[in-house]
Every structure is written in C-alpha cells, then in structure tokens.
mmCIF file of C-alpha atoms in Angstrom:
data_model
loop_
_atom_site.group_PDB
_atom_site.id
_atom_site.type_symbol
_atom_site.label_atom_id
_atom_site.label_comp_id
_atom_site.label_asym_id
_atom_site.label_seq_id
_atom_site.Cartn_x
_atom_site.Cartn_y
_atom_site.Cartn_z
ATOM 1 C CA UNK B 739 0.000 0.000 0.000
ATOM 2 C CA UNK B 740 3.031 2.356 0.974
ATOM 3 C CA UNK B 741 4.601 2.031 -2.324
ATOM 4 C CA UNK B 742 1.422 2.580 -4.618
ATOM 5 C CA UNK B 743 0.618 5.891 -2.074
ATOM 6 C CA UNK B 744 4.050 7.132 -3.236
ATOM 7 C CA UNK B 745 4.397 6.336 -6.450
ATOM 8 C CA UNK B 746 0.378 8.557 -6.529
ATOM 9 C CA UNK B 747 1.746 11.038 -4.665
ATOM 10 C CA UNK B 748 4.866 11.544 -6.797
ATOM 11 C CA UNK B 749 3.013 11.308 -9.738
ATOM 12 C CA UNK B 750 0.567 14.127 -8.780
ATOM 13 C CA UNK B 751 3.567 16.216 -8.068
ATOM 14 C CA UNK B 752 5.390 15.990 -11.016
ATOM 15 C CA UNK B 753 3.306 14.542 -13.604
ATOM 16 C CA UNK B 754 5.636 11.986 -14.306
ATOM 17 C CA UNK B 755 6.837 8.623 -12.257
ATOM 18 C CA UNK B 756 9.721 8.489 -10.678
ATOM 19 C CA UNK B 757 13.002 6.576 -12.584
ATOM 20 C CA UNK B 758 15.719 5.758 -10.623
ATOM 21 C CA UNK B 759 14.393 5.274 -7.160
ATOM 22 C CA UNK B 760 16.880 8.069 -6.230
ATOM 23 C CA UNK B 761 14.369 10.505 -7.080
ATOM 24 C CA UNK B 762 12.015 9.668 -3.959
ATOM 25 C CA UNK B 763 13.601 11.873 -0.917
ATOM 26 C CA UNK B 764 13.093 9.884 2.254
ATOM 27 C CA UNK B 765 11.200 12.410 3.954
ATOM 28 C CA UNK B 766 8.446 12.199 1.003
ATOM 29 C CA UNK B 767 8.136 8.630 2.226
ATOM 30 C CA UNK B 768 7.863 9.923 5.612
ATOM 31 C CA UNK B 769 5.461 11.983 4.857
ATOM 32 C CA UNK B 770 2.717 9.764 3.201
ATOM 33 C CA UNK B 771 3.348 7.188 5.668
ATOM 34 C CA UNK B 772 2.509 9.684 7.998
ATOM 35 C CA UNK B 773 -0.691 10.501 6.570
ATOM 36 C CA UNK B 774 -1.498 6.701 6.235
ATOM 37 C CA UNK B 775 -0.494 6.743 9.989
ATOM 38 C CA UNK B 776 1.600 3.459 8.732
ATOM 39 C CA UNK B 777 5.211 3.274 9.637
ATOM 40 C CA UNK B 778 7.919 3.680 7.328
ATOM 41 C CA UNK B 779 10.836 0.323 6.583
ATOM 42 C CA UNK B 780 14.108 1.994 7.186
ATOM 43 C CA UNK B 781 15.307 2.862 3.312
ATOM 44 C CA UNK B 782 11.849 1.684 1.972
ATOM 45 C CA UNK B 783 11.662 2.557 -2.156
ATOM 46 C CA UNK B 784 8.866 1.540 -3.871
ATOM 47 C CA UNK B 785 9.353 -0.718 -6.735
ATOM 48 C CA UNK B 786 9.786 0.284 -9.977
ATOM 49 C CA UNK B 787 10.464 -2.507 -12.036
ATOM 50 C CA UNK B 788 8.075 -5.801 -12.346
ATOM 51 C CA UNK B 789 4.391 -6.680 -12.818
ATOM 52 C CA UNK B 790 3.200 -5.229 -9.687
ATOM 53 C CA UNK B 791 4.828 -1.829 -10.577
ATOM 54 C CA UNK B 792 3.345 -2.077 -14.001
ATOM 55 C CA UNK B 793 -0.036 -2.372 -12.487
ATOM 56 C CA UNK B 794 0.513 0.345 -10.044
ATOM 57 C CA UNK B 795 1.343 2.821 -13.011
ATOM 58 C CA UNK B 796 -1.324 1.557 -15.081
ATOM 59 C CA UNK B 797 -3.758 2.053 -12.132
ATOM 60 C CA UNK B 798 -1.979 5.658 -11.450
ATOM 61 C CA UNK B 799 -2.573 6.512 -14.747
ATOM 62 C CA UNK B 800 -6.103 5.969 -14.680
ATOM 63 C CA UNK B 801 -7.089 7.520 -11.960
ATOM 64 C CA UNK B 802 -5.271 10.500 -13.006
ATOM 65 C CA UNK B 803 -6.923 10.511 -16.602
ATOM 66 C CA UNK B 804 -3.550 10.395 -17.832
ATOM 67 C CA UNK B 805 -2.302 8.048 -21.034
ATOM 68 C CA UNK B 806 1.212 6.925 -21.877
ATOM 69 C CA UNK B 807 2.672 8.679 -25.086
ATOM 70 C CA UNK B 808 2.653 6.878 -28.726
ATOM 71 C CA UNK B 809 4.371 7.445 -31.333
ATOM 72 C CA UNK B 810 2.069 9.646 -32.893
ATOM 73 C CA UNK B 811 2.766 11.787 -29.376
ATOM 74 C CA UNK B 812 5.991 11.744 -29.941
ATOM 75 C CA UNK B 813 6.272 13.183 -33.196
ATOM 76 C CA UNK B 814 3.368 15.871 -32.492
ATOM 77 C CA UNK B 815 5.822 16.964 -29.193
ATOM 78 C CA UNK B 816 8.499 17.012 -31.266
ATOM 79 C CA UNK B 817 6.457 19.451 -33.566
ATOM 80 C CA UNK B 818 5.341 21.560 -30.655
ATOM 81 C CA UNK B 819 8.724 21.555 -28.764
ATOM 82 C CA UNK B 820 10.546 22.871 -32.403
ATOM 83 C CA UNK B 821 8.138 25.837 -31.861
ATOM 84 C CA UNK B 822 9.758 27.111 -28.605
ATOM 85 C CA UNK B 823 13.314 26.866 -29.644
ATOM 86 C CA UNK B 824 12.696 30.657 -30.991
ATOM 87 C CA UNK B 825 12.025 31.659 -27.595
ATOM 88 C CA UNK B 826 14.271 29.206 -25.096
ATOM 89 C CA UNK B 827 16.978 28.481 -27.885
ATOM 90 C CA UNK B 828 18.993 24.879 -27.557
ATOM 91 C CA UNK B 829 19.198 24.364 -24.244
ATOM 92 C CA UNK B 830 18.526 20.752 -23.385
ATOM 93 C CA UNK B 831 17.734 20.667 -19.771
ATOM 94 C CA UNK B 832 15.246 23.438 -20.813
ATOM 95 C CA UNK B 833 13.511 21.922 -23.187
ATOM 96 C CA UNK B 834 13.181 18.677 -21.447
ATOM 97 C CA UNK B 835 11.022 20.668 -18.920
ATOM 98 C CA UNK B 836 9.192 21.921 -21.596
ATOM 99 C CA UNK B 837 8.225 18.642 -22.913
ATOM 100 C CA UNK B 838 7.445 17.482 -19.350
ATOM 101 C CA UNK B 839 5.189 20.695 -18.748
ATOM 102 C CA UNK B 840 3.090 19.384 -21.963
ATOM 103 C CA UNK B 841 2.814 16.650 -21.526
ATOM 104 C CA UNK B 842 1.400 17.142 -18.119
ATOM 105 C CA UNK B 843 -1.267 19.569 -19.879
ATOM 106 C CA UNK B 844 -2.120 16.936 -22.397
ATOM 107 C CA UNK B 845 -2.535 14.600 -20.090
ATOM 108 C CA UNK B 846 0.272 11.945 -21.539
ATOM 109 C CA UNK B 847 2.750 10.360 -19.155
ATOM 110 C CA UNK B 848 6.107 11.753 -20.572
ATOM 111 C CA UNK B 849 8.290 9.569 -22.824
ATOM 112 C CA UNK B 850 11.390 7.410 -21.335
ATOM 113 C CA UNK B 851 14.483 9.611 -20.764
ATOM 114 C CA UNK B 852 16.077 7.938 -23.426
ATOM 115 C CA UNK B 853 13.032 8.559 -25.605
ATOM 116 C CA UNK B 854 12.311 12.075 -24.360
ATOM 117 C CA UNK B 855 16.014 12.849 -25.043
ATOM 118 C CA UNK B 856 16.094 11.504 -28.630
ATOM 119 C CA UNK B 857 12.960 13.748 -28.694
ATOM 120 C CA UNK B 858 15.144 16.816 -27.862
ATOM 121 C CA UNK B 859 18.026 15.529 -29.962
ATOM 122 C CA UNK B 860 15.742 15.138 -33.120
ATOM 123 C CA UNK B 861 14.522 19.127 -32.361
ATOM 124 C CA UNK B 862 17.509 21.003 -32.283
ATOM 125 C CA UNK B 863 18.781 19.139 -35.208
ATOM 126 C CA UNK B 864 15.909 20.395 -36.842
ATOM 127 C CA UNK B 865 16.074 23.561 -35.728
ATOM 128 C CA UNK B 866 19.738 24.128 -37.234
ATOM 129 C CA UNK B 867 18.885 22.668 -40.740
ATOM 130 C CA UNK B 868 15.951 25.658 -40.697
ATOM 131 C CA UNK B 869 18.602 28.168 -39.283
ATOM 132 C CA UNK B 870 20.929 27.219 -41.944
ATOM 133 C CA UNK B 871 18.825 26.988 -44.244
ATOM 134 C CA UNK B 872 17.170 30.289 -43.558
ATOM 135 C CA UNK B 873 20.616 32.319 -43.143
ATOM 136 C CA UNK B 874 21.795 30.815 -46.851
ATOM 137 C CA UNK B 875 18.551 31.734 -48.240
ATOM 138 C CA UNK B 876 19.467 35.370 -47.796
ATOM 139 C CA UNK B 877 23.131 35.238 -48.850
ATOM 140 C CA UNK B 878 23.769 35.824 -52.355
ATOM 141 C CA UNK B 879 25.782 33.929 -54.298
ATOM 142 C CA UNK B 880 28.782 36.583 -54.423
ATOM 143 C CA UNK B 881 28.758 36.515 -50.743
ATOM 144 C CA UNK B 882 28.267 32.798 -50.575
ATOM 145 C CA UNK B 883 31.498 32.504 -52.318
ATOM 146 C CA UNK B 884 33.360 34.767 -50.320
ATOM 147 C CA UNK B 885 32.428 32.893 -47.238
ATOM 148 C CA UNK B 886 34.027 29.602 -48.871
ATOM 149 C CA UNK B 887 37.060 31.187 -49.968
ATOM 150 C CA UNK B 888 38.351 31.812 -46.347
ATOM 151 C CA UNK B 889 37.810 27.626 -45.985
ATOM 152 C CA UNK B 890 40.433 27.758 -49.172
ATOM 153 C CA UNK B 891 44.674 28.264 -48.518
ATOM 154 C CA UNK B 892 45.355 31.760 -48.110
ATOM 155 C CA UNK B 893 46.874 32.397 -51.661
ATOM 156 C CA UNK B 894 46.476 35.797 -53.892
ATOM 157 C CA UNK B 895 43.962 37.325 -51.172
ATOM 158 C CA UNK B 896 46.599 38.940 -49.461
ATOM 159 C CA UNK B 897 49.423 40.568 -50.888
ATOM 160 C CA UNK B 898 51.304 39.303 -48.345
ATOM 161 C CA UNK B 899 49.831 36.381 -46.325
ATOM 162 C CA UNK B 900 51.274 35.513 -43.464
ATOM 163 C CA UNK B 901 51.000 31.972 -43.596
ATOM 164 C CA UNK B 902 53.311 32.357 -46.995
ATOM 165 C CA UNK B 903 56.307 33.518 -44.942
ATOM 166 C CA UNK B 904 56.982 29.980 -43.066
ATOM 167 C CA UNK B 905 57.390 28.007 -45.700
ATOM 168 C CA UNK B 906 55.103 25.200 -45.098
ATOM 169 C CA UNK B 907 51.981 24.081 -45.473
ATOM 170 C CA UNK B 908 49.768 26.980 -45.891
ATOM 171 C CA UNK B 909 46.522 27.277 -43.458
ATOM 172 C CA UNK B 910 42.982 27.902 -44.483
ATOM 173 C CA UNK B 911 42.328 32.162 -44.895
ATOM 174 C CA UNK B 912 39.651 30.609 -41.897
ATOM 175 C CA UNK B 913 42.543 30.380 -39.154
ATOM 176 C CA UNK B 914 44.773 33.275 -40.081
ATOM 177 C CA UNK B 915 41.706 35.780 -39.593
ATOM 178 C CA UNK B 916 41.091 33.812 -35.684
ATOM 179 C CA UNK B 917 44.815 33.958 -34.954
ATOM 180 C CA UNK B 918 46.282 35.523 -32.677
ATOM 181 C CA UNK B 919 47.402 39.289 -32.945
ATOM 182 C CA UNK B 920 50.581 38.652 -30.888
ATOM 183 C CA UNK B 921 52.686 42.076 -29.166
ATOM 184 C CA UNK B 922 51.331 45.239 -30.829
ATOM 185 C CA UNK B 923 53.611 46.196 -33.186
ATOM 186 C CA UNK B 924 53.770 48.323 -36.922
ATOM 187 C CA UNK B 925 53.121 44.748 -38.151
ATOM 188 C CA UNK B 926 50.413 43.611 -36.442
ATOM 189 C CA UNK B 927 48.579 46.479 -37.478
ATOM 190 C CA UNK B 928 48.916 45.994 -40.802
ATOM 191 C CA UNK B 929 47.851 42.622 -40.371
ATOM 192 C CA UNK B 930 44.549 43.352 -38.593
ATOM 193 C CA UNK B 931 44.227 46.062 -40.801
ATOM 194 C CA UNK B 932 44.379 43.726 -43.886
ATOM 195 C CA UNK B 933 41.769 41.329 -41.569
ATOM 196 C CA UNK B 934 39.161 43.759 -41.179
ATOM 197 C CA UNK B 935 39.035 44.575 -44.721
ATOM 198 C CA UNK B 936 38.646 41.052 -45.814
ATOM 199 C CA UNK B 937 36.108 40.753 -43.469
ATOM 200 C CA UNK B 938 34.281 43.799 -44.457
ATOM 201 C CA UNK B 939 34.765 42.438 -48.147
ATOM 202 C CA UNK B 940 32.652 39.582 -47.608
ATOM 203 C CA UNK B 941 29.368 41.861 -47.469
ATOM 204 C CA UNK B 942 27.373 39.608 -44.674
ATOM 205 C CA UNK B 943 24.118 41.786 -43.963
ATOM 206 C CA UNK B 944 24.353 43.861 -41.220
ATOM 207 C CA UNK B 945 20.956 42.452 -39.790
ATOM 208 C CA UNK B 946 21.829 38.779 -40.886
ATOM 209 C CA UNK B 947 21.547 37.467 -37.574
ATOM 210 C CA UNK B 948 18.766 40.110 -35.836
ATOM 211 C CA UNK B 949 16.390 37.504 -33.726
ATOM 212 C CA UNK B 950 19.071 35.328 -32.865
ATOM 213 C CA UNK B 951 19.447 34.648 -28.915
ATOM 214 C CA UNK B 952 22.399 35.319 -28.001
ATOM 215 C CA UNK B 953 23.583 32.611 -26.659
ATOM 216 C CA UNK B 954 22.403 30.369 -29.603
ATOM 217 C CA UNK B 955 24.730 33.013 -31.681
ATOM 218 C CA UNK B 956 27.410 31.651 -29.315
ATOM 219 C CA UNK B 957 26.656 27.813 -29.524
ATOM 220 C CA UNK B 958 27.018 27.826 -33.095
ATOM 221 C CA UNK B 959 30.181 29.858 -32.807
ATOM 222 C CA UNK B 960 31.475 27.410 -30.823
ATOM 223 C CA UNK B 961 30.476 25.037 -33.071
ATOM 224 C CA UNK B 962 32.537 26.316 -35.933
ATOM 225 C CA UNK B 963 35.373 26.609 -33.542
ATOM 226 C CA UNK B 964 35.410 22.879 -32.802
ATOM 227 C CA UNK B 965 34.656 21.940 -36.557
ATOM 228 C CA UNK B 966 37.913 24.734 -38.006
ATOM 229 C CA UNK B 967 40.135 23.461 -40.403
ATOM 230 C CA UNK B 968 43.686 22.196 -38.532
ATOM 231 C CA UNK B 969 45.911 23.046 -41.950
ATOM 232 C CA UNK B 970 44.843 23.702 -45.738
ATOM 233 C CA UNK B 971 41.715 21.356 -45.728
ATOM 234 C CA UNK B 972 38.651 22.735 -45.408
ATOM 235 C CA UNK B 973 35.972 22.662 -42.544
ATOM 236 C CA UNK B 974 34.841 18.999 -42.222
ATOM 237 C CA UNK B 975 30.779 19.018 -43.663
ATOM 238 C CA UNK B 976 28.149 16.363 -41.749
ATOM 239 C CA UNK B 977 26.169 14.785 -44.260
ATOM 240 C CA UNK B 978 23.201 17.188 -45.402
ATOM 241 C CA UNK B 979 25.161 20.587 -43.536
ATOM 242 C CA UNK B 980 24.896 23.991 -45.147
ATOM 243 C CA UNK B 981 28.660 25.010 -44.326
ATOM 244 C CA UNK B 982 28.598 28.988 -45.283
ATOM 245 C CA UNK B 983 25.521 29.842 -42.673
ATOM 246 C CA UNK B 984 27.743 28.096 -39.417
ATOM 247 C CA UNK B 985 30.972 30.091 -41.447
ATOM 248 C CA UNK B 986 29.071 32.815 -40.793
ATOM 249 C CA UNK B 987 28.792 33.105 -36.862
ATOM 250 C CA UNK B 988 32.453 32.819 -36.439
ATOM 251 C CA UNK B 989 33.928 35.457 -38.815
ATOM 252 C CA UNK B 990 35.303 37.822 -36.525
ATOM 253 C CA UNK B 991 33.206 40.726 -36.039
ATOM 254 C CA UNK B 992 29.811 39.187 -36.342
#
C-alpha cells in the first residue's frame, strides 16, 4: 500500500513517475506514511520494475486521466517543442522541462528519458537545418562565395599572407583571420588592418543574424570553432550541412 501511495503522490507532483528510485527523498516517504499513519521500513523505495509496478502505473494513470505517449505523441511533441526553440533556444535541460510541462497539460505520461532525449536531440537538429537553411537563403551567391574562400589556402587574397612567410603548409584564410594578434607592433597592425578589410569584403548583412538569442549566436560559434580546419583542408561538412551559414557566426566581427 506504501509504495502505490508514493508512487500517486509523486506522480501528482510531477506529472511523471519516478526513474531511478533516487528521485524519492526519504522524507516524502515519511510523509505519506505519515498521513497513512503506517510506519515507514528503514530505506523503503517503492518498486519500480516488475508486474506489480506495471499495475501500479497503469492504475496511477487511470485515476489520473492520464495516457502513456505513442508514437504519434511523440512526433506531435516534437512538432510543438521545435516551436519554442525561438524563444528558449537549444538548451537541453530546458527543453526537457518543456516537454514534461506538456505533456502534463495533455494529459500523456512523458516519454522514457532515453526517448524524451532523442525527442530533444531530433529538435535542435531540426532547428539548425531551418537556421541554416534560412541564413543561406538570404546570402547571395557573391557573398556565398566569399564565405568559402576563407575555408580555401590563403593564396592571392593577401598581398602578403602571413602563412606564406613559413614556408610550409599553408593554413585555411579561416585560421589566419582567428589567430592571434601577438605584441602590438607596426606589423600587427597591418595585419589586422588587412583582416578587417577582408572581413568587411565579404558583405554579410548587417541584420543577418537580428532575432538570434544570443547565446544560440554563441553555440554555433562554438560550433565552428570545434569543426575549423587544422591546416589547408577545409571545414569537415556532416552529411546534409549547409557550411557557409555556421561560417558565418564565427567570422570575426559578427
């Protein structure tokens, strides 16, 4: 009787039963034992796992009107969560609560963390195909190919390309405009001189990114960073990527 009362009460609290038994504070057990004027096993957990469990949920659920989630739910949450991304912007622990808060609402017992996180997964990914999408719908092509030129070896760009002085293999346009400035010197003005005019050559619109949370700005930024060439070769593509839209958010300046 203890362990169905719990498993109610938790349910009634968060919407949601409980998945590793963790999640049940002591005291909670204290307290509905309390109220059942029943005394509590030292460490007592309700069961989770096992036929009787599955009946207790399945009687939980009815009595709360609730129903577990299909996969029709799934893809209509998945819909509905893509929605808020505008607003709360990839932030997985975020939109996890999100999910939970609907599903609550619609009355569905929330997908399995593994499901409900595949959920979240499957959203974002969406939602950077449509912000990739959307940013290289408004480049033109000039600009486009401007944007893949600094993926290219710094070559007849520059007059004078830094890269061309060691001897070696020469980097991607990409990592000279990220590198370092070094001591401020006659030199190093001239070469972030020569960097802000390449940059200002590439003719990204000024309101490009207008809308953009901030910190998504930064995600994808970071994003870039991880993904940035290593020597002449290019920045590595996923399958299905856009490229010039992430190249974007990490040219200096933006």
């Amino acid at each position: 009787m203890l362990g169905f009362a719990v498993l109610l009460a938790f349910f009634r609290n968060q919407g949601r039963f409980p998945r590793p038994a963790s999640e049940i504070e002591p005291l909670f057990v204290a307290e509905i034992a309390q109220q059942l004027a029943i005394a509590a096993p030292s460490g007592f957990a309700p069961g989770l796992a096992g036929r009787t469990a599955e009946r207790h949920r399945a009687e939980i659920r009815a009595l709360a009107g609730f129903r577990e989630a299909s996969v029709a739910d799934a893809a209509l949450l998945e819909d509905w969560l893509g929605d808020q991304m505008a607003a709360v912007g990839a932030v997985p622990d975020q939109l996890v609560t999100l999910l939970q808060t609907r599903c609550r609402a619609l009355s569905i017992e929330p997908p399995a963390a593994d499901r409900t996180d595949r959920i979240v997964r499957a959203t974002i990914r969406a939602h950077d195909e449509r912000f990739c999408a959307g940013v290289l719908d408004r480049l033109v092509p000039a600009t486009r190919e401007r944007l893949e030129t600094l993926l290219r070896p710094a070559g007849n760009e520059l007059e004078d390309p830094p890269s061309a002085q060691s001897g070696g293999m020469v980097p991607a346009l990409l990592l000279w405009l990220r590198g370092d400035p070094g001591k401020p010197s006659l030199a190093s003005v001239q070469d972030a001189l020569a960097k802000l005019e390449l940059i200002r050559g590439i003719g990204l619109p000024a309101d490009l990114f207008d809308g953009v949370l901030p910190h998504e700005l930064e995600r994808y930024r970071r994003h870039v960073a991880a993904e940035a060439p290593t020597s002449c070769a290019a920045i590595p593509r996923r399958p299905g990527s856009h490229g010039s839209p992430l190249l974007d958010t990490s040219t200096p300046g933006r």
